[in-house]
């Protein structure tokens, strides 16, 4: 599928649920949200069918997200469906890692290849502060990371920084990543929903701080990014053993090279993170239309994919959906 600006669309993010076992303050309000009714959530078979149709239209990478994808019952069955029916050989997931220790092996056996685990701090009290989770949540996440490594999954860590909240975790997190021999990426905070009350740390600022600790930064050419085909820019530092990634949707906008669309848990094909544009696929699917008609809906919608977000200038016609309902 090609959009109206000539961009090839080959990457689909599928949100499996708008439920989550955490309440990260930049993503989900503390009081929670009004969840999609069970009957309105796509079944695993419906999700598989839409993914299959999209794979025929050129989607070759799928990422499962949420809410928290691991709270969705049957997630391993869906991975198997995607693997068997859509011919996808790259199936990834973004997870908060809380439940990962119990299921990493099962996910790998089902056919998951990659997992990005969100890790914003290495301090248990800060973890509770950010996520609203009482108890030893961080310990569970760290155990989950170990299990994922052991299971053979390819791992990346994702960290969202907020001024005055987890700045002091920057170096401990990069050290942790080096120690585990995994890549860490810092994602600039985006002003969606409740994130607006926090102050972002820009990538340039962050690279400056890392330079103070690790010496001269050198950008890694795209050809050396290995398995990461996403928008992260990687740097090596003179005195750091691995690569550190930066995803900078605000300070270094990458919309020109955007290749992604999103499917919400209720079957809405969403074209851009910011805007509400897209098409409802669930209603026509449940009314019995054929694959060819769904294909046409998808192709027509993709042609209308917005050129770029405008988080950096105005809030514009921003979607009312929160991050937890979109999946990042
Ligand atoms: N629950 C899973 C998790 O936390 O990894 C998957 C869903 S979460 C919405 C996906 C990613 O979006 C996470 O890495 C999270 O940190 C990131 N995220 C959420 N709100 C964000 C915001 N306002 N700006 C930037 N990233 C955000
Ligand atoms: Fe849940 Fe992920 Fe949002 Fe945190 S970032 S509230 S873990 S969906």
CSV table of C-alpha atoms and ligand atoms in Angstrom, one decimal:
chain,number,residue,atom,x,y,z
A,1,UNK,CA,0.0,0.0,0.0
A,2,UNK,CA,1.2,3.4,-0.8
A,3,UNK,CA,-0.2,6.6,0.8
A,4,UNK,CA,-1.0,9.9,-0.9
A,5,UNK,CA,2.6,11.1,-0.4
A,6,UNK,CA,4.2,8.1,-1.9
A,7,UNK,CA,5.2,6.4,1.3
A,8,UNK,CA,5.2,2.7,1.3
A,9,UNK,CA,3.1,1.3,4.2
A,10,UNK,CA,4.5,-2.0,5.4
A,11,UNK,CA,4.3,-1.9,9.2
A,12,UNK,CA,1.2,-2.5,11.3
A,13,UNK,CA,0.9,-1.9,15.1
A,14,UNK,CA,-2.0,-3.9,16.5
A,15,UNK,CA,-3.4,-2.9,19.9
A,16,UNK,CA,-4.9,-5.9,21.5
A,17,UNK,CA,-6.6,-4.2,24.4
A,18,UNK,CA,-7.0,-0.9,26.1
A,19,UNK,CA,-6.5,-2.5,29.5
A,20,UNK,CA,-3.3,-2.3,31.4
A,21,UNK,CA,-1.9,-3.5,34.7
A,22,UNK,CA,0.0,-0.3,35.1
A,23,UNK,CA,-1.0,3.4,35.2
A,24,UNK,CA,2.0,5.2,33.8
A,25,UNK,CA,1.3,8.9,34.5
A,26,UNK,CA,2.2,10.0,31.0
A,27,UNK,CA,0.0,7.5,29.3
A,28,UNK,CA,-3.1,6.6,31.4
A,29,UNK,CA,-5.0,8.8,33.9
A,30,UNK,CA,-4.7,7.5,37.5
A,31,UNK,CA,-8.4,7.0,37.8
A,32,UNK,CA,-8.2,4.8,34.7
A,33,UNK,CA,-10.3,5.1,31.5
A,34,UNK,CA,-13.6,3.9,30.3
A,35,UNK,CA,-12.7,0.7,28.6
A,36,UNK,CA,-14.0,-0.6,25.3
A,37,UNK,CA,-16.8,-3.0,25.9
A,38,UNK,CA,-15.9,-6.6,25.5
A,39,UNK,CA,-18.2,-7.1,22.6
A,40,UNK,CA,-16.5,-4.3,20.7
A,41,UNK,CA,-13.0,-5.8,21.0
A,42,UNK,CA,-11.9,-7.7,17.9
A,43,UNK,CA,-11.7,-11.4,18.5
A,44,UNK,CA,-8.3,-13.1,17.8
A,45,UNK,CA,-9.8,-14.5,14.6
A,46,UNK,CA,-11.0,-11.1,13.5
A,47,UNK,CA,-7.6,-9.6,14.2
A,48,UNK,CA,-5.9,-12.4,12.4
A,49,UNK,CA,-8.2,-11.9,9.4
A,50,UNK,CA,-7.5,-8.2,9.1
A,51,UNK,CA,-3.8,-8.8,9.5
A,52,UNK,CA,-3.9,-11.4,6.8
A,53,UNK,CA,-5.6,-9.1,4.4
A,54,UNK,CA,-3.1,-6.3,5.2
A,55,UNK,CA,-0.2,-8.7,4.7
A,56,UNK,CA,-1.6,-9.3,1.2
A,57,UNK,CA,-1.4,-5.5,0.8
A,58,UNK,CA,2.2,-5.3,1.7
A,59,UNK,CA,2.4,-5.3,5.5
A,60,UNK,CA,5.4,-7.4,6.4
A,61,UNK,CA,6.0,-6.4,10.0
A,62,UNK,CA,3.5,-6.5,12.9
A,63,UNK,CA,3.9,-5.3,16.4
A,64,UNK,CA,1.5,-6.3,19.2
A,65,UNK,CA,0.8,-3.6,21.7
A,66,UNK,CA,-1.9,-2.2,24.0
A,67,UNK,CA,-2.7,-1.2,26.7
A,68,UNK,CA,-0.7,-4.1,27.9
A,69,UNK,CA,-0.7,-6.9,25.3
A,70,UNK,CA,0.2,-9.6,27.9
A,71,UNK,CA,-3.1,-9.0,29.8
A,72,UNK,CA,-5.0,-10.1,26.7
A,73,UNK,CA,-6.0,-13.7,27.0
A,74,UNK,CA,-4.9,-15.8,24.0
A,75,UNK,CA,-2.0,-13.6,22.9
A,76,UNK,CA,0.1,-16.6,22.2
A,77,UNK,CA,-2.7,-18.1,20.0
A,78,UNK,CA,-2.8,-14.8,18.1
A,79,UNK,CA,1.0,-15.0,17.5
A,80,UNK,CA,0.5,-18.5,16.1
A,81,UNK,CA,-2.3,-17.3,13.9
A,82,UNK,CA,-0.2,-14.4,12.6
A,83,UNK,CA,2.7,-16.7,12.0
A,84,UNK,CA,0.7,-19.4,10.2
A,85,UNK,CA,-1.9,-17.5,8.3
A,86,UNK,CA,-0.2,-14.2,7.4
A,87,UNK,CA,3.3,-15.6,6.5
A,88,UNK,CA,4.8,-13.0,8.7
A,89,UNK,CA,8.3,-13.9,9.9
A,90,UNK,CA,8.8,-10.8,12.1
A,91,UNK,CA,6.3,-10.5,14.9
A,92,UNK,CA,7.2,-8.2,17.7
A,93,UNK,CA,5.6,-6.9,20.9
A,94,UNK,CA,5.8,-3.8,23.1
A,95,UNK,CA,5.2,-4.7,26.7
A,96,UNK,CA,5.7,-3.2,30.2
A,97,UNK,CA,7.2,-6.6,31.1
A,98,UNK,CA,5.3,-7.0,34.3
A,99,UNK,CA,4.0,-10.5,33.3
A,100,UNK,CA,6.8,-11.4,31.1
A,101,UNK,CA,8.7,-13.7,33.5
A,102,UNK,CA,5.9,-16.2,33.4
A,103,UNK,CA,5.4,-16.3,29.6
A,104,UNK,CA,8.6,-15.4,27.8
A,105,UNK,CA,9.3,-18.9,26.7
A,106,UNK,CA,5.8,-19.5,25.6
A,107,UNK,CA,5.8,-16.3,23.5
A,108,UNK,CA,9.0,-17.4,21.8
A,109,UNK,CA,7.7,-20.8,21.1
A,110,UNK,CA,4.6,-19.3,19.6
A,111,UNK,CA,6.7,-17.4,17.1
A,112,UNK,CA,7.4,-14.0,18.7
A,113,UNK,CA,10.7,-12.7,17.5
A,114,UNK,CA,11.3,-9.4,19.2
A,115,UNK,CA,10.1,-7.6,22.3
A,116,UNK,CA,10.5,-4.0,23.4
A,117,UNK,CA,10.2,-3.6,27.1
A,118,UNK,CA,9.4,-0.3,28.7
A,119,UNK,CA,11.8,0.6,31.5
A,120,UNK,CA,11.8,4.2,32.7
A,121,UNK,CA,13.7,3.7,36.0
A,122,UNK,CA,15.7,1.3,38.0
A,123,UNK,CA,14.5,2.6,41.4
A,124,UNK,CA,11.5,0.7,42.9
A,125,UNK,CA,10.0,3.9,44.5
A,126,UNK,CA,10.3,5.8,41.2
A,127,UNK,CA,8.7,2.9,39.4
A,128,UNK,CA,5.7,3.1,41.8
A,129,UNK,CA,5.6,6.8,41.4
A,130,UNK,CA,5.5,6.6,37.6
A,131,UNK,CA,3.3,3.6,37.2
A,132,UNK,CA,1.0,3.8,40.3
A,133,UNK,CA,1.9,0.1,41.0
A,134,UNK,CA,2.2,-0.8,44.6
A,135,UNK,CA,4.7,-3.5,45.4
A,136,UNK,CA,7.7,-4.9,43.7
A,137,UNK,CA,6.7,-4.1,40.1
A,138,UNK,CA,10.2,-3.2,39.0
A,139,UNK,CA,11.6,-6.5,40.3
A,140,UNK,CA,9.0,-8.3,38.2
A,141,UNK,CA,9.9,-6.3,35.1
A,142,UNK,CA,13.6,-7.0,35.6
A,143,UNK,CA,12.9,-10.7,36.1
A,144,UNK,CA,10.8,-10.5,32.9
A,145,UNK,CA,13.8,-9.1,31.0
A,146,UNK,CA,16.0,-11.9,32.2
A,147,UNK,CA,13.5,-14.5,31.2
A,148,UNK,CA,13.1,-12.9,27.7
A,149,UNK,CA,16.9,-13.0,27.2
A,150,UNK,CA,17.0,-16.6,28.4
A,151,UNK,CA,14.1,-17.5,26.0
A,152,UNK,CA,16.0,-16.2,23.0
A,153,UNK,CA,13.8,-13.2,22.2
A,154,UNK,CA,15.5,-10.1,20.7
A,155,UNK,CA,15.1,-7.3,23.2
A,156,UNK,CA,15.2,-3.6,23.2
A,157,UNK,CA,14.5,-1.4,26.2
A,158,UNK,CA,12.3,1.7,25.8
A,159,UNK,CA,12.6,4.6,28.2
A,160,UNK,CA,10.6,7.8,28.3
A,161,UNK,CA,12.3,10.6,30.3
A,162,UNK,CA,10.5,13.3,32.2
A,163,UNK,CA,12.3,16.3,33.7
A,164,UNK,CA,12.6,16.1,37.5
A,165,UNK,CA,11.2,12.5,37.6
A,166,UNK,CA,13.6,10.0,36.1
A,167,UNK,CA,16.5,12.1,34.9
A,168,UNK,CA,18.8,10.5,37.5
A,169,UNK,CA,18.1,7.1,35.9
A,170,UNK,CA,19.7,7.9,32.6
A,171,UNK,CA,23.1,6.6,33.4
A,172,UNK,CA,22.0,3.6,35.5
A,173,UNK,CA,19.7,2.6,32.7
A,174,UNK,CA,22.5,2.8,30.0
A,175,UNK,CA,24.8,0.9,32.3
A,176,UNK,CA,22.1,-1.8,32.9
A,177,UNK,CA,21.6,-2.1,29.1
A,178,UNK,CA,25.3,-2.5,28.5
A,179,UNK,CA,25.5,-5.1,31.3
A,180,UNK,CA,22.7,-7.1,29.7
A,181,UNK,CA,24.0,-6.5,26.2
A,182,UNK,CA,20.7,-5.1,25.0
A,183,UNK,CA,20.0,-1.9,23.3
A,184,UNK,CA,18.2,0.9,25.1
A,185,UNK,CA,16.3,3.7,23.2
A,186,UNK,CA,15.1,6.9,24.7
A,187,UNK,CA,11.8,8.1,23.4
A,188,UNK,CA,10.9,11.8,23.6
A,189,UNK,CA,7.7,12.3,25.6
A,190,UNK,CA,4.8,13.2,23.3
A,191,UNK,CA,2.1,15.6,24.4
A,192,UNK,CA,-0.8,13.2,24.2
A,193,UNK,CA,-3.5,13.1,26.8
A,194,UNK,CA,-2.1,13.3,30.4
A,195,UNK,CA,1.5,13.6,29.1
A,196,UNK,CA,1.1,17.3,28.7
A,197,UNK,CA,1.8,18.0,32.3
A,198,UNK,CA,5.3,16.6,32.2
A,199,UNK,CA,8.3,18.3,30.7
A,200,UNK,CA,10.1,16.5,28.0
A,201,UNK,CA,13.9,16.1,27.7
A,202,UNK,CA,15.0,16.6,24.1
A,203,UNK,CA,17.3,14.2,22.4
A,204,UNK,CA,19.9,16.9,21.8
A,205,UNK,CA,19.9,17.6,25.5
A,206,UNK,CA,20.2,13.9,26.4
A,207,UNK,CA,23.0,13.3,23.9
A,208,UNK,CA,24.9,16.1,25.6
A,209,UNK,CA,24.5,14.5,29.0
A,210,UNK,CA,25.6,11.1,27.7
A,211,UNK,CA,28.6,12.8,26.1
A,212,UNK,CA,29.6,14.1,29.5
A,213,UNK,CA,29.7,10.6,30.8
A,214,UNK,CA,30.8,8.5,27.8
A,215,UNK,CA,32.7,10.9,25.5
A,216,UNK,CA,32.3,11.7,21.9
A,217,UNK,CA,29.0,10.5,20.2
A,218,UNK,CA,29.1,9.1,16.7
A,219,UNK,CA,25.9,8.4,14.7
A,220,UNK,CA,25.5,4.9,13.5
A,221,UNK,CA,24.7,4.6,9.8
A,222,UNK,CA,21.3,3.1,9.0
A,223,UNK,CA,23.0,0.1,7.4
A,224,UNK,CA,24.5,-0.8,10.8
A,225,UNK,CA,21.2,-0.5,12.7
A,226,UNK,CA,20.9,-4.3,12.5
A,227,UNK,CA,17.4,-5.5,13.1
A,228,UNK,CA,15.9,-2.2,14.1
A,229,UNK,CA,14.0,-0.9,11.0
A,230,UNK,CA,12.2,1.7,13.1
A,231,UNK,CA,12.7,5.5,13.5
A,232,UNK,CA,15.4,5.2,16.2
A,233,UNK,CA,18.7,6.9,15.5
A,234,UNK,CA,21.6,5.1,17.1
A,235,UNK,CA,24.8,6.5,18.5
A,236,UNK,CA,27.9,5.0,19.8
A,237,UNK,CA,30.0,6.8,22.4
A,238,UNK,CA,33.7,6.6,22.9
A,239,UNK,CA,33.4,4.9,26.3
A,240,UNK,CA,30.2,3.0,25.9
A,241,UNK,CA,30.2,-0.6,24.8
A,242,UNK,CA,26.9,-0.7,22.9
A,243,UNK,CA,24.7,1.6,20.8
A,244,UNK,CA,22.1,3.9,22.4
A,245,UNK,CA,19.0,4.7,20.4
A,246,UNK,CA,17.0,7.9,20.3
A,247,UNK,CA,13.4,8.2,19.0
A,248,UNK,CA,12.7,11.9,18.6
A,249,UNK,CA,9.2,12.5,17.2
A,250,UNK,CA,9.3,16.1,18.4
A,251,UNK,CA,12.8,17.4,18.0
A,252,UNK,CA,13.7,15.4,14.9
A,253,UNK,CA,10.4,14.6,13.2
A,254,UNK,CA,10.5,11.5,11.1
A,255,UNK,CA,7.1,11.7,9.4
A,256,UNK,CA,8.6,11.8,5.9
A,257,UNK,CA,9.7,8.3,6.3
A,258,UNK,CA,6.7,6.9,8.2
A,259,UNK,CA,5.7,3.5,7.1
A,260,UNK,CA,3.2,2.6,9.7
A,261,UNK,CA,-0.5,2.3,10.4
A,262,UNK,CA,-2.3,1.2,13.5
A,263,UNK,CA,-5.2,-1.1,14.3
A,264,UNK,CA,-7.0,-0.3,17.5
A,265,UNK,CA,-8.5,-3.1,19.7
A,266,UNK,CA,-11.9,-2.2,18.3
A,267,UNK,CA,-10.9,-2.5,14.7
A,268,UNK,CA,-10.3,1.1,13.7
A,269,UNK,CA,-7.4,1.5,11.2
A,270,UNK,CA,-5.7,4.6,12.5
A,271,UNK,CA,-3.4,6.4,10.1
A,272,UNK,CA,-1.3,8.8,12.3
A,273,UNK,CA,-0.6,8.9,16.0
A,274,UNK,CA,-1.9,12.4,16.3
A,275,UNK,CA,-5.0,12.6,14.2
A,276,UNK,CA,-8.3,10.8,14.4
A,277,UNK,CA,-8.3,10.0,10.7
A,278,UNK,CA,-8.9,6.4,9.7
A,279,UNK,CA,-11.6,3.8,9.0
A,280,UNK,CA,-13.7,1.5,11.0
A,281,UNK,CA,-13.1,-2.1,9.8
A,282,UNK,CA,-15.0,-3.9,12.5
A,283,UNK,CA,-18.5,-2.9,11.4
A,284,UNK,CA,-18.2,-3.8,7.8
A,285,UNK,CA,-16.4,-7.0,8.7
A,286,UNK,CA,-19.1,-8.0,11.2
A,287,UNK,CA,-21.8,-7.2,8.6
A,288,UNK,CA,-20.2,-9.9,6.4
A,289,UNK,CA,-18.3,-8.1,3.7
A,290,UNK,CA,-15.8,-10.0,1.7
A,291,UNK,CA,-12.0,-9.6,2.0
A,292,UNK,CA,-11.9,-7.7,-1.3
A,293,UNK,CA,-14.2,-5.0,0.1
A,294,UNK,CA,-12.1,-4.7,3.3
A,295,UNK,CA,-9.1,-4.4,1.1
A,296,UNK,CA,-10.6,-1.5,-0.7
A,297,UNK,CA,-11.5,0.2,2.5
A,298,UNK,CA,-7.9,-0.1,3.7
A,299,UNK,CA,-6.3,1.1,0.5
A,300,UNK,CA,-8.7,4.1,0.3
A,301,UNK,CA,-8.0,5.0,3.9
A,302,UNK,CA,-4.2,4.7,3.6
A,303,UNK,CA,-4.3,7.1,0.7
A,304,UNK,CA,-5.6,9.7,3.2
A,305,UNK,CA,-2.8,9.2,5.7
A,306,UNK,CA,-1.8,12.7,7.0
A,307,UNK,CA,1.5,14.1,5.9
A,308,UNK,CA,2.9,14.7,9.3
A,309,UNK,CA,1.9,15.2,13.0
A,310,UNK,CA,1.9,18.7,14.4
A,311,UNK,CA,2.7,18.1,18.0
A,312,UNK,CA,5.6,20.4,17.6
A,313,UNK,CA,3.5,23.4,16.6
A,314,UNK,CA,-0.1,23.2,17.7
A,315,UNK,CA,-2.3,20.5,19.1
A,316,UNK,CA,-4.5,20.8,16.0
A,317,UNK,CA,-7.2,18.2,15.5
A,318,UNK,CA,-5.7,15.7,18.0
A,319,UNK,CA,-7.4,12.4,18.5
A,320,UNK,CA,-9.2,12.0,21.8
A,321,UNK,CA,-7.8,8.5,22.2
A,322,UNK,CA,-5.1,8.3,24.8
A,323,UNK,CA,-1.8,6.5,24.3
A,324,UNK,CA,-3.1,3.5,26.3
A,325,UNK,CA,-5.9,3.2,23.7
A,326,UNK,CA,-3.5,3.6,20.7
A,327,UNK,CA,-0.6,1.5,21.7
A,328,UNK,CA,2.3,4.0,21.1
B,1,LIG,N1,2.0,-1.3,27.8
B,1,LIG,C1,3.0,-1.5,26.9
B,1,LIG,C2,4.3,-0.7,27.3
B,1,LIG,O1,4.2,0.1,28.2
B,1,LIG,O2,5.3,-1.0,26.7
B,1,LIG,C3,2.6,-1.1,25.4
B,1,LIG,C4,1.8,0.1,25.2
B,1,LIG,S1,2.6,1.6,25.6
B,1,LIG,C5,1.3,2.8,25.1
B,1,LIG,C6,3.8,1.7,24.2
B,1,LIG,C7,4.9,2.7,24.4
B,1,LIG,O3,4.4,4.0,24.4
B,1,LIG,C8,5.7,2.5,25.8
B,1,LIG,O4,7.1,2.4,25.5
B,1,LIG,C9,5.4,3.8,26.5
B,1,LIG,O5,6.5,4.2,27.3
B,1,LIG,C10,5.2,4.8,25.3
B,1,LIG,N2,4.4,5.9,25.7
B,1,LIG,C11,3.2,6.0,26.3
B,1,LIG,N3,2.8,7.3,26.4
B,1,LIG,C12,3.8,8.1,25.8
B,1,LIG,C13,4.0,9.5,25.6
B,1,LIG,N4,3.1,10.3,25.9
B,1,LIG,N5,5.1,9.9,24.9
B,1,LIG,C14,6.0,9.0,24.5
B,1,LIG,N6,5.9,7.6,24.7
B,1,LIG,C15,4.8,7.2,25.3
B,2,LIG,FE1,0.2,0.7,30.5
B,2,LIG,FE2,2.2,0.8,28.7
B,2,LIG,FE3,0.6,2.9,29.1
B,2,LIG,FE4,2.3,2.2,31.0
B,2,LIG,S1,2.8,3.0,29.0
B,2,LIG,S2,0.1,2.7,31.3
B,2,LIG,S3,2.3,0.1,30.8
B,2,LIG,S4,0.0,1.0,28.3
